[in-house]
Short mmCIF file of C-alpha atoms in Angstrom, two decimals:
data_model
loop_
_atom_site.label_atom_id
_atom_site.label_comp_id
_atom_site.label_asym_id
_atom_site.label_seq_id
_atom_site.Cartn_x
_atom_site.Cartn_y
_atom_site.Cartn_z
CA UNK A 2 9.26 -19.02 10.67
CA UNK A 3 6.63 -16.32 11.22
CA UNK A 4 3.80 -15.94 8.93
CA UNK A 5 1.05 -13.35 8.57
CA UNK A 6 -2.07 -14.11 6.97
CA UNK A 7 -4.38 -11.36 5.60
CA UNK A 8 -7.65 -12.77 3.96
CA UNK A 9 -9.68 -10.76 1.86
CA UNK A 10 -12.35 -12.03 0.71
CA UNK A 11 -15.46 -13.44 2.07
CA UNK A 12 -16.58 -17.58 2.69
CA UNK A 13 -18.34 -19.72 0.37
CA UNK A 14 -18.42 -17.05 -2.53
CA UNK A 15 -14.81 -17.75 -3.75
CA UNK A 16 -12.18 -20.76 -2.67
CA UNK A 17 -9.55 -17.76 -0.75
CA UNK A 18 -10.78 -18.59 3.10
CA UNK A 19 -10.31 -22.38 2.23
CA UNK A 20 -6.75 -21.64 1.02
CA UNK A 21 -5.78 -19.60 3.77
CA UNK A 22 -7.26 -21.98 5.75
CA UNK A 23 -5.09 -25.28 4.35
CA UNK A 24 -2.06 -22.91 3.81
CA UNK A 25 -1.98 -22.38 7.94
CA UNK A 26 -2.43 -26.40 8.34
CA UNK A 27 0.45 -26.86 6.91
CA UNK A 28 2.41 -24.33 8.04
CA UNK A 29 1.64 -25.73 11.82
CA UNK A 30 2.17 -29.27 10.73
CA UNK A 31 5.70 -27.95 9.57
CA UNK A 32 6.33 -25.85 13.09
CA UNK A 33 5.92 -22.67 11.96
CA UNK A 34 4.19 -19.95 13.47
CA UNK A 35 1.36 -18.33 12.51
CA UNK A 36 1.76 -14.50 14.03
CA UNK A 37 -2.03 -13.86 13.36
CA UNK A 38 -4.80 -13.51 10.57
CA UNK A 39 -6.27 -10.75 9.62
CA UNK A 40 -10.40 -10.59 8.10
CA UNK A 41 -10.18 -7.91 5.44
CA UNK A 42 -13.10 -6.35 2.92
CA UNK A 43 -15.29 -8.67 2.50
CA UNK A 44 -12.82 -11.21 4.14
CA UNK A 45 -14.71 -10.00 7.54
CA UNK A 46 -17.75 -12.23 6.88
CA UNK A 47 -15.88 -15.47 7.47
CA UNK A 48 -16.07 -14.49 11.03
CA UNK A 49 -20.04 -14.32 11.80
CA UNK A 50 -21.47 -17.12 13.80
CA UNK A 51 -24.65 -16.46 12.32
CA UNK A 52 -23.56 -19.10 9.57
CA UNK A 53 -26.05 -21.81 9.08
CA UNK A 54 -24.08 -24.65 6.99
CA UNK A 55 -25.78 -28.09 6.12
CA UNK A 56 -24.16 -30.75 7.53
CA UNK A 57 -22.33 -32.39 4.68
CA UNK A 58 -20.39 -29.00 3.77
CA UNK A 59 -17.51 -27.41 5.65
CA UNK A 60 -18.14 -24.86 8.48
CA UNK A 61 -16.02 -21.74 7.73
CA UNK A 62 -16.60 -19.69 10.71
CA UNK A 63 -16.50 -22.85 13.16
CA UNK A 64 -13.18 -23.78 11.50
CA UNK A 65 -11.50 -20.55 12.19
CA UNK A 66 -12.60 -20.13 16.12
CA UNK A 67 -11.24 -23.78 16.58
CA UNK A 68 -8.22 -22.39 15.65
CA UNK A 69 -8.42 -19.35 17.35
CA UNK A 70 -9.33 -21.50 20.13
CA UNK A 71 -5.78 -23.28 19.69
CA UNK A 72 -4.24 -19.53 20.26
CA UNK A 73 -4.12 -18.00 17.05
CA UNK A 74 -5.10 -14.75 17.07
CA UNK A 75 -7.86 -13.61 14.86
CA UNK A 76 -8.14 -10.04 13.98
CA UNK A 77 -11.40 -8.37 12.17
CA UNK A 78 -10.82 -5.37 10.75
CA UNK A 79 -13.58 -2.37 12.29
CA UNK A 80 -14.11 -0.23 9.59
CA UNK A 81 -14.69 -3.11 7.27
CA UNK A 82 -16.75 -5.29 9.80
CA UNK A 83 -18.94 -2.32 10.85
CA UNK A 84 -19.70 -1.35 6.99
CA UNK A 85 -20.50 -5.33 6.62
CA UNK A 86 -22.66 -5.79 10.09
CA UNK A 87 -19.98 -7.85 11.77
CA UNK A 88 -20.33 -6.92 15.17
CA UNK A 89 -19.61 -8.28 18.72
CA UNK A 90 -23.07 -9.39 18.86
CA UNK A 91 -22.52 -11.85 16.13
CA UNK A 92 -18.59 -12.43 16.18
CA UNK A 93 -17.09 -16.44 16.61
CA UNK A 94 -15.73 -16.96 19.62
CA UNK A 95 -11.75 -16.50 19.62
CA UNK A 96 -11.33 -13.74 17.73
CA UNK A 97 -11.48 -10.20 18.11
CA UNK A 98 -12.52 -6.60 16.54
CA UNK A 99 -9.65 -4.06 15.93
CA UNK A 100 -7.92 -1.50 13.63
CA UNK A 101 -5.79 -1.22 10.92
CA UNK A 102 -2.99 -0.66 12.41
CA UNK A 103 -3.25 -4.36 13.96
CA UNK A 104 -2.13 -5.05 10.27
CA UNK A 105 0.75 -3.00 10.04
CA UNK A 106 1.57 -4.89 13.44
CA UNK A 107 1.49 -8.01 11.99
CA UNK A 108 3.47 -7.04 8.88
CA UNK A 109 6.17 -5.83 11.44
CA UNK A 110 6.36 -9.01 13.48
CA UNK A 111 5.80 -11.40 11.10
CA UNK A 112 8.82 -13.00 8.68
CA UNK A 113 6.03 -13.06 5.73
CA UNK A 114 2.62 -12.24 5.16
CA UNK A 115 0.54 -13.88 2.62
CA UNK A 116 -2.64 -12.47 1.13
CA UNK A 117 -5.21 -15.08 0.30
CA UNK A 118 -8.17 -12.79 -2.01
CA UNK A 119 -9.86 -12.49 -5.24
CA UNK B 25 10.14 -13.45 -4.98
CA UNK B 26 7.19 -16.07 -4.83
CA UNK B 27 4.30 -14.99 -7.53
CA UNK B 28 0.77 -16.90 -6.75
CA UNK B 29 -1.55 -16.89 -9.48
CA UNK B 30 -4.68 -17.91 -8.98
CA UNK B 31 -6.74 -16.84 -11.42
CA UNK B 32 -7.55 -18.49 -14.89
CA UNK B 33 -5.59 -17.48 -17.77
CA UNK B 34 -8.59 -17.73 -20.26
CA UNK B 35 -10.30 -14.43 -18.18
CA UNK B 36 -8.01 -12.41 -16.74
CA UNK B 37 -4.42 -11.13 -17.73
CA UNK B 38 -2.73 -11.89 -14.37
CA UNK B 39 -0.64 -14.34 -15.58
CA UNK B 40 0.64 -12.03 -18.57
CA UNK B 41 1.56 -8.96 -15.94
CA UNK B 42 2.76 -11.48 -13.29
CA UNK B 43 5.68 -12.64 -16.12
CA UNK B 44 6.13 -8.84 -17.53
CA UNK B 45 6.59 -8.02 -13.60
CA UNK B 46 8.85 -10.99 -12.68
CA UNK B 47 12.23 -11.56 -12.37
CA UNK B 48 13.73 -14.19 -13.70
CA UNK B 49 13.90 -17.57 -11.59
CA UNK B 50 11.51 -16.58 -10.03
CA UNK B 51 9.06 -18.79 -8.88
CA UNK B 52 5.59 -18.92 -10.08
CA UNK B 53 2.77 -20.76 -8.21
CA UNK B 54 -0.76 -21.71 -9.82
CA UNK B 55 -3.15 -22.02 -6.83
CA UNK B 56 -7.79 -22.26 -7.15
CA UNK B 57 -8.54 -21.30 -10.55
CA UNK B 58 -4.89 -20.43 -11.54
CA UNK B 59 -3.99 -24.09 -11.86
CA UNK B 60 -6.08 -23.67 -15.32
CA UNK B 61 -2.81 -22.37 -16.78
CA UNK B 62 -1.38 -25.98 -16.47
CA UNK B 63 -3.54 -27.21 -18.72
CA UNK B 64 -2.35 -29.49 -21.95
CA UNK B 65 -2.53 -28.25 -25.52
CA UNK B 66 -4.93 -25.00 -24.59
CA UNK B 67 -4.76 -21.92 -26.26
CA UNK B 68 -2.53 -20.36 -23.61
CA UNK B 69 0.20 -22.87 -24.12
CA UNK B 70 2.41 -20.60 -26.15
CA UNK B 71 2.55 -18.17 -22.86
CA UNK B 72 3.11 -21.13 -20.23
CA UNK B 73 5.98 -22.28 -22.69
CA UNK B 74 7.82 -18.50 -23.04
CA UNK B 75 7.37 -18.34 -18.95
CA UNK B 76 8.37 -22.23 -18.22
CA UNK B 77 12.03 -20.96 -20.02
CA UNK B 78 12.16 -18.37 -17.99
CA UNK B 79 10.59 -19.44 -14.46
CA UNK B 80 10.17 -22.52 -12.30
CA UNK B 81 6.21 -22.97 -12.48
CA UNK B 82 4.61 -24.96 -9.56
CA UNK B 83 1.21 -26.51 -9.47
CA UNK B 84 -0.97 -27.07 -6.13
CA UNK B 85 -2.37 -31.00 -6.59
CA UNK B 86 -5.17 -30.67 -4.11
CA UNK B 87 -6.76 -27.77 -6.83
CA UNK B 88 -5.72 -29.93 -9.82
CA UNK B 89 -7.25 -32.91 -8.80
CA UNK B 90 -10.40 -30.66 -7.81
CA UNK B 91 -10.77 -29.53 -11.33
CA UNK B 92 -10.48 -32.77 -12.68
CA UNK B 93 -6.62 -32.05 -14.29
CA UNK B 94 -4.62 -35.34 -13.89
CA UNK B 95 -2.16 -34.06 -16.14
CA UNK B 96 -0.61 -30.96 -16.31
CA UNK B 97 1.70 -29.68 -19.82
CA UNK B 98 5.18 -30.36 -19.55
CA UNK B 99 7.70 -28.33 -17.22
CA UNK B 100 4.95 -27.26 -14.72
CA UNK B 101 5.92 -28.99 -11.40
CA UNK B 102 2.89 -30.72 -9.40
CA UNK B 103 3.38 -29.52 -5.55
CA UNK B 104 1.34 -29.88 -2.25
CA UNK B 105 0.88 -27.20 0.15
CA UNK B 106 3.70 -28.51 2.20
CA UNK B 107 6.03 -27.16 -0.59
CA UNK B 108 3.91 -24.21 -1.05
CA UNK B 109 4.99 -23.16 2.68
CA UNK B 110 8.18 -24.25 1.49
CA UNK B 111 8.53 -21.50 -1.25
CA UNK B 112 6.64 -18.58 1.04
CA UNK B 113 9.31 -19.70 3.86
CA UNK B 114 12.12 -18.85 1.31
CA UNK B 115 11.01 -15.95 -0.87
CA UNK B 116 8.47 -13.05 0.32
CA UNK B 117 5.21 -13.85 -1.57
CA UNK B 118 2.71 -11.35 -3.45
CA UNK B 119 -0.04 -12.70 -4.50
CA UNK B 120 -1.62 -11.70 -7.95
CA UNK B 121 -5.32 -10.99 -7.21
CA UNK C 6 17.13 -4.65 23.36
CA UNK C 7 18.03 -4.05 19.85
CA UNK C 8 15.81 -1.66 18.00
CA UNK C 9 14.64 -3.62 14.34
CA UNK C 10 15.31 -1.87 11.43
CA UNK C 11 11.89 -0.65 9.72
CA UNK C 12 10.25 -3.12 7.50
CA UNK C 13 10.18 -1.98 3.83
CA UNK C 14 6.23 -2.48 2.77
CA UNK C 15 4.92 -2.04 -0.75
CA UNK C 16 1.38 -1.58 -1.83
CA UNK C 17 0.92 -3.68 -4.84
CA UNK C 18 -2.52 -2.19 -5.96
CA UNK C 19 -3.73 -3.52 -9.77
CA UNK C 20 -7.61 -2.60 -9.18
CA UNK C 21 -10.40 -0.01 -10.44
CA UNK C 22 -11.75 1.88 -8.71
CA UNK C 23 -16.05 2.39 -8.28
CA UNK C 24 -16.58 -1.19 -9.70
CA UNK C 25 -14.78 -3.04 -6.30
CA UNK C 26 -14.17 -1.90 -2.72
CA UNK C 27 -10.43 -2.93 -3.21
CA UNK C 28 -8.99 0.08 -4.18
CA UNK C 29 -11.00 2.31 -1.48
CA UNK C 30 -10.26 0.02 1.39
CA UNK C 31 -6.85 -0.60 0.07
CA UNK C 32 -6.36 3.24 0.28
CA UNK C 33 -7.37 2.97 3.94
CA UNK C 34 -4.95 0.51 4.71
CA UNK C 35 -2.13 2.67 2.93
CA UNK C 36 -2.91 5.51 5.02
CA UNK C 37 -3.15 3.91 8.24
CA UNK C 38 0.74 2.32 8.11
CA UNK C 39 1.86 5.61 6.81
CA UNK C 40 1.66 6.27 10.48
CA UNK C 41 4.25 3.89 11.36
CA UNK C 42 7.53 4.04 10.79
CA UNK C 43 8.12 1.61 8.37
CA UNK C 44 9.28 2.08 4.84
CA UNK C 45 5.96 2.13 2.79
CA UNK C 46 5.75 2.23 -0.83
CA UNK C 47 2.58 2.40 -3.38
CA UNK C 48 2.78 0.70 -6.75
CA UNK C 49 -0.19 1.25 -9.02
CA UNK C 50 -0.44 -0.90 -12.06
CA UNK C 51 -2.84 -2.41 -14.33
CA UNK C 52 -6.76 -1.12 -13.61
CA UNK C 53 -5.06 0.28 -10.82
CA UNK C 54 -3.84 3.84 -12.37
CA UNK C 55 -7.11 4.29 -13.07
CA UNK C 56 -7.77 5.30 -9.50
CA UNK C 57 -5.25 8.14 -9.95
CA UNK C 58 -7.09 9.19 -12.94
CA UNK C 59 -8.23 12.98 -12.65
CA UNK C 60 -11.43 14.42 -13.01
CA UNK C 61 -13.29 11.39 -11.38
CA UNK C 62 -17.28 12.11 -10.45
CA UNK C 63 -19.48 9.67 -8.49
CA UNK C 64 -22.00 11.64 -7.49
CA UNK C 65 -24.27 9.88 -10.26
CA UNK C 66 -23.49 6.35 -8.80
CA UNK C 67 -23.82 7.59 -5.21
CA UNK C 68 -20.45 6.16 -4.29
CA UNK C 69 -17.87 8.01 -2.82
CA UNK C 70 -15.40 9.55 -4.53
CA UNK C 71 -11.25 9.29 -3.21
CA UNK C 72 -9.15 10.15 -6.00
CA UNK C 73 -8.58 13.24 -3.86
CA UNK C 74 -7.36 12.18 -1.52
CA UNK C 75 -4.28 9.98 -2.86
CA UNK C 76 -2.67 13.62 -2.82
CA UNK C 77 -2.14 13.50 0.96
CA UNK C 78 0.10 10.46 0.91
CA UNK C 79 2.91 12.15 0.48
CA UNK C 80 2.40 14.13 3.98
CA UNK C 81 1.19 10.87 5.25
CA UNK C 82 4.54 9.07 5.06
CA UNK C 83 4.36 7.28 1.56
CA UNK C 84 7.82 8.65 0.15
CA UNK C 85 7.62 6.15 -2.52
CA UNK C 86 4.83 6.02 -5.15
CA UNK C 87 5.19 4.51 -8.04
CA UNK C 88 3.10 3.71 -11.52
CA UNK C 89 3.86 1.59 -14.11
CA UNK C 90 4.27 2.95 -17.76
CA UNK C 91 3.19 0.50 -19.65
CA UNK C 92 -0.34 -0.04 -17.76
CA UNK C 93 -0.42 4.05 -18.17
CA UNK C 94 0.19 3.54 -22.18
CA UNK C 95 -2.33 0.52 -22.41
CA UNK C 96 -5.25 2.73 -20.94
CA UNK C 97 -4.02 5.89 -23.61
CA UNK C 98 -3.06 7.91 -20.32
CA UNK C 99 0.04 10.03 -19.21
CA UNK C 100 1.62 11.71 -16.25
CA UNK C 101 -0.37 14.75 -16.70
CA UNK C 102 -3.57 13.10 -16.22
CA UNK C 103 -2.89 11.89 -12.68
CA UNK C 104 -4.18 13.19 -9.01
CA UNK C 105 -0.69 13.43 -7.55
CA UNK C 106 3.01 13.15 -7.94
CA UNK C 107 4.22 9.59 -9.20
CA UNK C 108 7.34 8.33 -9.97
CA UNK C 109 6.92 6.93 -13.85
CA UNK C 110 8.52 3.23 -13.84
CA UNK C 111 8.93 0.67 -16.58
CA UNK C 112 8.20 -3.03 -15.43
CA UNK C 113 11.82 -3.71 -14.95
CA UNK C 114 12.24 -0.80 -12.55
CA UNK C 115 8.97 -1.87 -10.46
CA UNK C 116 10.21 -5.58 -10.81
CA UNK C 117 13.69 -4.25 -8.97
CA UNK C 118 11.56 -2.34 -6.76
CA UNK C 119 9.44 -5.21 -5.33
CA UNK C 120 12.31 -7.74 -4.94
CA UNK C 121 13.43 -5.16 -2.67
CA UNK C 122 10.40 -5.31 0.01
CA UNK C 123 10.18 -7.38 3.02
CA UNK C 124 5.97 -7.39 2.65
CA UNK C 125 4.03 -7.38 -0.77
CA UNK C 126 -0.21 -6.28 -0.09
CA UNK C 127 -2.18 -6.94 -2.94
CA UNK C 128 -5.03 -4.09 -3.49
#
């Protein structure tokens, strides 16, 4: 099956990013497909490579390029990375800037879409 | 329907619209803080009992055994996120934030 | 090819306003897919009829104020707006004290409502 993921809410501050993130493990170890995931309101933060994470703790923005890398797309919303200061400049590798409406896309092509938030 | 809760019971109300909005047999599942819900003889119990007649309740291990909950009150159902995608792959979730 | 039949979306939206970003950004979103032709509803319950409250004034907390402009989704392609009753009754409000034209629902009626969609978005 297809599944959308919308996240929206930033990393460290609340557990949402590391659910989304085991929820799409285990969708792939199961075959599905994941259609894309989308960085909402404060959501947009997990995708800064400006994070600086000790070594013994998990690195949120790492672990979603390495999955972009495997060809997931990762979509950042503009309006909410702009009001945040996510720009190209400091966007992970792998995923991209875009509108809205790549949202409604993905709730179009997608079988479900999950929201992972606070 | 799939209704994921994951906020604790003891500070928010989500749990008590999620059951007023919910049909029944639907299934209910307690993910990050939600899992609190599951827990034995608290003062919530009476709620998780009126919505355990009324809706399968599921339980994500991984955030039980986080928060130190080895056992959960009876009828809740202990599940990993394998059956998690499971549940989203059969019913459209909403997710009560 | 087959053209699929449109996908029927509902906005789920439970939150304040002024205190979180939700309901502002979530507003955003709603008028954005309005522009595609999908079936998009807007459910407001809990905090979330607060939003549609009239007579709303940030200028004090320098934040901006949108309660205006829920009245455009009608013209934006958001046939369907609901509020629940009982979330209007617990906050001592009624019909009359709302931005723009809502359909008054009881729980059941919403619950019928959301089994219905093919996408549920949080807000």
């Amino acid at each position: 099956m297809k599944f959308g993921i919308l996240i929206q809410e930033g990393p460290y501050n609340h557990q949402a990013s590391d659910s989304a993130y085991n929820f799409i493990q285990a969708s792939l170890e199961k075959g599905h497909e994941i259609t894309g995931v989308f960085f909402y309101n404060d959501g947009v933060i997990n995708t800064t490579k400006l994070m600086d994470i000790p070594a013994d703790d998990r690195h949120i923005s790492k672990r979603w390029s390495e999955l972009g890398a495997k060809g997931i797309q990762l979509i950042v919303c503009v309006a909410a990375a702009k009001r945040r200061g996510i720009n190209p400049d400091v966007l992970i590798d792998n995923a991209r800037i875009d509108g809205l409406g790549q949202l409604s896309e993905l709730c179009i092509e997608s079988d479900r879409l999950i929201t992972f938030g606070d | 329907m799939l209704h994921i809760v994951n906020k604790s019971p003891f500070k928010y109300r989500n749990l008590d619209t999620c059951v007023r909005v919910s049909e029944k047999e639907d299934p209910i599942i307690l993910i990050e803080d939600g899992v609190y819900a599951a827990l034995k003889g608290s003062s919530i119990e009476g709620l998780m009992k009126k919505t355990l007649e009324d809706h399968p309740v599921f339980a994500i291990r991984a955030d039980l055994k986080a928060r130190g909950i080895d056992e959960v009150m009876e009828g809740v159902e202990v599940c990993d996120y394998s059956c998690f995608v499971d549940m989203v792959e059969k019913h459209v979730p909403y997710s009560w934030l | 090819m087959e053209e699929q039949a449109p996908r029927k979306i509902m906005f789920v939206n439970r939150k304040a306003p002024h205190g979180s970003i939700y309901a502002y950004e979530g507003l955003e979103v709603i008028l954005i897919f309005g522009a595609y032709d999908q079936e998009i509803s807007a459910a407001f319950l809990d905090d979330a009829v607060l939003s549609l409250k009239k007579g709303q004034d940030t200028s004090e907390i320098g934040t901006k104020e949108f309660s205006a402009t829920f009245r455009v989704l009608e013209a934006y392609g958001v046939e369907n707006r609901y509020v629940e009753r009982e979330s209007l009754e617990q906050r001592g409000l009624t019909e009359e004290d709302l931005v723009m034209d809502v359909d008054v629902v009881d729980g059941a009626t919403l619950r019928k409502y959301m089994g219905e969609q093919d996408v549920l978005l949080p807000f």
